[in-house]
Short mmCIF file of C-alpha atoms in Angstrom, two decimals:
data_model
loop_
_atom_site.label_atom_id
_atom_site.label_comp_id
_atom_site.label_asym_id
_atom_site.label_seq_id
_atom_site.Cartn_x
_atom_site.Cartn_y
_atom_site.Cartn_z
CA GLY Z 45 22.80 12.62 21.79
CA LEU Z 46 20.61 10.64 20.38
CA GLY Z 47 19.55 8.40 23.30
CA LYS Z 48 18.72 12.03 25.05
CA ILE Z 49 16.96 13.36 21.87
CA ARG Z 50 14.98 9.61 22.05
CA ALA Z 51 14.11 9.89 26.25
CA LEU Z 52 12.69 13.27 25.68
CA ARG Z 53 10.21 11.63 23.03
CA HIS Z 54 9.47 9.36 25.14
CA LEU Z 55 8.64 11.60 27.90
CA ARG Z 56 6.61 14.08 25.74
CA ASP Z 57 4.37 10.85 24.43
CA PHE Z 58 4.31 9.91 28.61
CA LEU Z 59 2.80 13.74 29.04
CA TYR Z 60 0.22 13.71 26.57
CA GLY Z 61 -1.16 10.54 27.33
CA MET Z 62 -1.42 12.33 30.68
CA ILE Z 63 -3.17 15.85 29.48
CA LYS Z 64 -4.87 14.47 25.83
CA PRO Z 65 -8.50 15.43 25.86
CA GLU Z 66 -11.21 13.03 24.56
CA LYS Z 67 -12.99 15.04 22.55
CA PRO Z 68 -12.18 17.02 19.31
CA ARG Z 69 -11.54 20.48 19.74
CA VAL Z 70 -11.02 23.59 17.44
CA LEU Z 71 -7.57 25.31 18.60
CA ASP Z 72 -6.78 29.11 18.67
CA PHE Z 73 -3.93 30.81 17.19
CA LYS Z 74 -2.78 34.02 16.01
CA ASP Z 75 -4.53 34.54 12.75
CA PHE Z 76 -6.42 31.24 11.84
CA ARG Z 77 -8.02 28.23 13.94
CA LEU Z 78 -7.48 24.54 13.57
CA PHE Z 79 -10.05 21.22 14.41
CA VAL Z 80 -8.51 18.98 15.53
CA ASP Z 81 -9.15 15.40 16.58
CA PRO Z 82 -6.82 13.37 19.57
CA SER Z 83 -8.31 10.20 18.96
CA THR Z 84 -6.19 10.19 15.74
CA ALA Z 85 -2.29 9.13 15.82
CA GLY Z 86 -0.05 11.65 17.37
CA GLY Z 87 1.90 13.45 15.14
CA VAL Z 88 1.14 17.01 14.25
CA VAL Z 89 -2.15 16.81 16.67
CA GLN Z 90 -0.10 16.09 19.59
CA GLU Z 91 2.21 18.85 18.81
CA LEU Z 92 -0.07 21.40 18.91
CA LEU Z 93 -1.59 20.37 21.89
CA LEU Z 94 1.56 19.95 23.55
CA ASP Z 95 3.46 23.43 22.34
CA ASP Z 96 0.31 25.08 20.18
CA VAL Z 97 2.82 25.32 16.94
CA HIS Z 98 3.65 23.15 14.48
CA GLU Z 99 7.51 23.06 13.84
CA PRO Z 100 8.26 26.41 14.93
CA ALA Z 101 11.13 27.04 12.28
CA GLU Z 102 8.90 26.23 9.60
CA THR Z 103 6.10 28.23 10.98
CA ASN Z 104 8.58 31.24 11.69
CA CYS Z 105 9.35 30.93 8.22
CA LEU Z 106 6.32 31.17 6.72
CA ARG Z 107 5.27 33.98 8.43
CA ALA Z 108 8.49 35.55 7.25
CA ILE Z 109 8.67 35.17 3.47
CA LEU Z 110 4.58 35.05 3.04
CA ARG Z 111 3.25 38.41 1.90
CA GLU Z 112 -0.49 39.16 0.53
CA GLY Z 113 -0.97 37.97 -3.13
CA MET Z 114 1.85 35.24 -2.85
CA ASN Z 115 1.02 31.22 -4.54
CA VAL Z 116 2.45 28.33 -2.17
CA LEU Z 117 2.35 25.06 -3.35
CA ASP Z 118 2.18 22.49 0.04
CA VAL Z 119 2.97 19.22 -0.87
CA GLY Z 120 1.77 16.78 2.21
CA ALA Z 121 -0.78 18.94 3.73
CA ASN Z 122 -1.56 17.04 6.30
CA ILE Z 123 -4.52 18.47 8.74
CA GLY Z 124 -4.23 21.52 7.56
CA TYR Z 125 -1.43 23.80 9.46
CA ASP Z 126 0.60 24.87 6.92
CA THR Z 127 -1.59 25.11 4.73
CA VAL Z 128 -4.25 27.73 6.77
CA LEU Z 129 -1.45 29.32 8.05
CA ALA Z 130 -0.55 30.02 4.41
CA ALA Z 131 -4.16 30.83 2.94
CA THR Z 132 -4.61 33.39 5.92
CA LEU Z 133 -1.19 35.22 5.11
CA VAL Z 134 -1.40 35.00 1.33
CA GLY Z 135 -4.93 36.64 1.43
CA LYS Z 136 -7.81 36.22 -0.84
CA SER Z 137 -5.22 37.34 -3.77
CA GLY Z 138 -2.95 35.01 -2.92
CA ARG Z 139 -3.27 30.71 -3.93
CA VAL Z 140 -2.66 27.74 -1.85
CA PHE Z 141 -2.36 24.43 -3.55
CA ALA Z 142 -2.38 21.83 -0.91
CA PHE Z 143 -2.19 18.28 -1.78
CA GLU Z 144 -2.80 15.04 0.77
CA PRO Z 145 -3.58 11.70 -0.13
CA GLU Z 146 -4.46 10.35 3.19
CA THR Z 147 -8.64 9.87 3.90
CA THR Z 148 -8.98 11.10 7.59
CA ASN Z 149 -6.38 13.22 7.19
CA PHE Z 150 -8.11 15.36 3.80
CA GLN Z 151 -11.76 15.04 5.37
CA MET Z 152 -9.63 17.16 8.31
CA LEU Z 153 -7.83 19.20 5.80
CA ARG Z 154 -11.61 20.26 4.01
CA ARG Z 155 -12.89 20.73 7.43
CA ASN Z 156 -10.52 23.28 8.47
CA ILE Z 157 -10.48 25.19 5.38
CA GLU Z 158 -13.85 26.02 5.80
CA LEU Z 159 -13.37 26.98 9.80
CA ASN Z 160 -11.46 29.38 8.51
CA ASN Z 161 -13.78 30.12 5.40
CA LEU Z 162 -10.99 29.81 3.13
CA VAL Z 163 -11.83 30.55 -0.72
CA ASN Z 164 -8.06 31.08 -1.52
CA VAL Z 165 -7.47 26.88 -1.57
CA THR Z 166 -7.32 24.13 -4.52
CA LEU Z 167 -7.74 21.39 -2.07
CA VAL Z 168 -6.31 17.84 -3.93
CA ASN Z 169 -7.03 14.48 -2.13
CA LYS Z 170 -3.79 12.84 -4.34
CA ALA Z 171 0.48 12.06 -3.29
CA CYS Z 172 3.27 13.84 -5.47
CA SER Z 173 5.28 11.93 -7.37
CA ASP Z 174 7.26 12.22 -11.02
CA ARG Z 175 4.10 10.27 -12.74
CA ASN Z 176 0.58 9.71 -12.45
CA GLU Z 177 -0.25 6.18 -11.15
CA ILE Z 178 -2.12 4.30 -8.18
CA LYS Z 179 0.34 3.49 -5.71
CA LYS Z 180 0.06 2.08 -1.88
CA LEU Z 181 0.52 4.19 0.92
CA TYR Z 182 1.58 2.16 4.27
CA LEU Z 183 -0.22 4.05 7.41
CA ASP Z 184 1.38 5.26 10.49
CA GLY Z 185 -0.47 4.34 13.56
CA ASP Z 186 1.37 6.60 15.85
CA ASN Z 187 0.99 9.58 13.22
CA SER Z 188 -1.00 10.87 11.15
CA GLY Z 189 2.11 12.36 9.26
CA GLY Z 190 4.10 9.79 9.52
CA HIS Z 191 2.03 7.79 5.88
CA HIS Z 192 4.58 6.14 3.84
CA PHE Z 193 5.42 4.43 0.57
CA TYR Z 194 7.47 2.28 1.66
CA GLU Z 195 6.64 -1.43 3.19
CA THR Z 196 7.81 -1.62 6.79
CA GLY Z 197 6.42 -5.49 7.85
CA ASP Z 198 4.62 -4.29 10.34
CA GLY Z 199 1.43 -5.88 8.91
CA SER Z 200 -0.51 -2.55 8.43
CA GLU Z 201 -3.17 -2.65 5.54
CA PRO Z 202 -1.90 -0.18 3.01
CA LEU Z 203 -3.89 2.53 1.60
CA THR Z 204 -4.52 2.44 -2.24
CA VAL Z 205 -4.11 6.59 -3.13
CA GLU Z 206 -3.30 8.55 -6.44
CA THR Z 207 -0.12 9.86 -7.41
CA ALA Z 208 0.61 13.15 -9.50
CA SER Z 209 3.42 14.82 -11.07
CA ILE Z 210 3.13 18.46 -10.17
CA ASP Z 211 4.47 19.40 -13.26
CA ALA Z 212 0.91 17.46 -15.22
CA TYR Z 213 -1.16 18.58 -12.89
CA PHE Z 214 -0.55 22.06 -14.33
CA GLY Z 215 0.42 21.81 -17.72
CA ASP Z 216 2.41 23.71 -20.08
CA GLN Z 217 1.41 27.02 -18.00
CA PRO Z 218 2.40 26.47 -14.29
CA PRO Z 219 1.06 29.44 -12.25
CA ARG Z 220 3.46 31.88 -10.39
CA LEU Z 221 4.52 29.83 -7.02
CA ASP Z 222 6.76 32.20 -4.32
CA LEU Z 223 6.75 28.62 -1.84
CA VAL Z 224 6.86 25.26 -2.24
CA LYS Z 225 6.67 23.08 0.87
CA MET Z 226 7.07 19.66 0.72
CA ASP Z 227 6.74 16.88 3.86
CA ILE Z 228 6.15 13.47 2.92
CA GLN Z 229 8.08 10.61 4.59
CA GLY Z 230 11.14 9.96 2.17
CA TYR Z 231 9.31 10.67 -1.15
CA GLU Z 232 10.56 14.05 -1.64
CA PRO Z 233 13.11 13.19 -4.33
CA PHE Z 234 9.98 11.34 -6.48
CA ALA Z 235 8.15 14.82 -5.88
CA LEU Z 236 10.87 17.08 -7.12
CA ARG Z 237 11.64 15.46 -9.83
CA GLY Z 238 7.77 15.24 -10.88
CA MET Z 239 7.84 19.37 -10.68
CA GLU Z 240 10.99 20.14 -12.39
CA LYS Z 241 9.48 21.69 -15.20
CA THR Z 242 7.36 24.16 -12.74
CA LEU Z 243 10.21 24.72 -10.61
CA ARG Z 244 12.51 26.17 -13.89
CA ALA Z 245 9.32 28.61 -14.36
CA ASN Z 246 9.40 30.03 -11.06
CA PRO Z 247 13.27 30.96 -10.31
CA GLN Z 248 11.48 32.95 -7.74
CA ALA Z 249 10.15 30.02 -5.92
CA ALA Z 250 11.48 28.96 -2.18
CA LEU Z 251 11.30 24.97 -0.84
CA VAL Z 252 10.82 24.32 2.47
CA THR Z 253 11.69 20.39 2.50
CA GLU Z 254 11.98 17.93 5.32
CA PHE Z 255 15.23 15.99 4.96
CA HIS Z 256 14.94 12.40 6.11
CA PRO Z 257 18.04 10.16 4.79
CA ALA Z 258 17.11 7.26 6.36
CA MET Z 259 13.06 7.54 4.78
CA ILE Z 260 14.85 8.86 1.65
CA GLY Z 261 16.68 5.51 1.53
CA ALA Z 262 13.62 3.59 2.29
CA SER Z 263 11.70 4.58 -0.13
CA GLY Z 264 14.06 4.20 -2.70
CA GLY Z 265 15.82 7.33 -3.32
CA SER Z 266 18.89 9.08 -2.01
CA PRO Z 267 20.08 11.42 0.70
CA VAL Z 268 23.23 12.49 -1.81
CA GLU Z 269 21.00 12.82 -5.25
CA PHE Z 270 18.47 15.09 -3.44
CA ILE Z 271 20.64 17.26 -2.76
CA HIS Z 272 22.32 17.51 -6.12
CA GLN Z 273 18.87 17.22 -7.27
CA ILE Z 274 18.04 20.97 -5.34
CA ARG Z 275 21.35 22.14 -6.23
CA GLU Z 276 20.77 21.22 -10.17
CA LEU Z 277 17.04 23.19 -9.54
CA GLY Z 278 19.58 26.33 -8.86
CA PHE Z 279 19.01 26.49 -5.13
CA ASP Z 280 21.28 26.81 -2.47
CA ILE Z 281 20.37 25.23 0.84
CA ARG Z 282 20.76 26.44 4.25
CA PRO Z 283 19.18 24.04 7.32
CA LEU Z 284 16.02 25.48 9.28
CA LEU Z 285 16.85 24.63 12.69
CA GLY Z 286 15.84 27.91 13.49
CA TRP Z 287 14.30 31.49 11.72
CA PRO Z 288 17.23 32.90 9.96
CA ALA Z 289 17.98 29.50 8.30
CA GLY Z 290 21.48 28.65 8.89
CA GLU Z 291 24.09 28.95 6.98
CA VAL Z 292 24.64 28.10 3.03
CA THR Z 293 25.22 24.03 3.68
CA ASN Z 294 24.83 22.61 0.24
CA ASP Z 295 27.36 19.28 1.12
CA PRO Z 296 25.28 17.03 0.60
CA SER Z 297 27.79 14.63 4.08
CA ALA Z 298 27.29 17.59 6.21
CA LEU Z 299 23.45 17.89 6.32
CA ILE Z 300 23.49 14.38 6.53
CA ALA Z 301 25.29 14.19 9.67
CA LEU Z 302 23.02 17.15 10.80
CA CYS Z 303 20.67 14.80 10.86
CA GLY Z 304 22.47 12.29 13.18
CA GLU Z 305 21.58 8.27 13.27
CA GLY Z 306 17.77 8.17 11.47
CA ASP Z 307 16.43 11.71 12.41
CA PHE Z 308 15.97 14.63 10.32
CA ILE Z 309 16.25 18.24 9.48
CA ASN Z 310 14.01 20.59 7.23
CA LEU Z 311 16.11 22.76 4.73
CA TYR Z 312 15.57 26.22 3.29
CA CYS Z 313 16.38 26.61 -0.26
#
């Protein structure tokens, strides 16, 4: 149950504290490399150092569906694991648009693009939303992938960032997109609302998104309405618990139940 999951997470945190290297290092994967700094907050870096992979189901999904010449939108690129993987898979004839608002993550993202000599990535130091504005991003001191747009009352100093609507960013002639990946700590409904025109112009595009009902609620959204949003754009929804993804599950209640209390799943649409 949930208690067992939390106990396992505490055990992983303990193990990571035991083996965490002191200095930054370059990790070698099958077809790319990634510079990581263990002195930054956990999250992606901790997972890579412990498991040599970040979110295995999502990784296997990207490897299965991305081909030479495809275009990808990475919303919440973090230090670049998915961005670099996608850019490597789609090759020089494809393109990846990577959005990351937080300063340290963005610097690491840029460094990892340069490390892999990638020339097919467009980096954007902004968050994705349904409008272009200036907004406060609250930083998570324990997880560099956990920064969010809702206040937790822990006294952490927010970072002022720019947000961008994808529809406004691409304008009247959006590029072909074959995959959109979103992982932005509960702000996915707002980002999705800001890319509806772009997605309607790309009926072939797949969508991979984090679905965290508690964080969506904390961000001012509705988990049920988010599922309806996805469905209204013509997608069927499959839980991405492994690869291949699960059976089509378009019922919001069933998807929320899969998340458990205060947890999340990824969706393949």
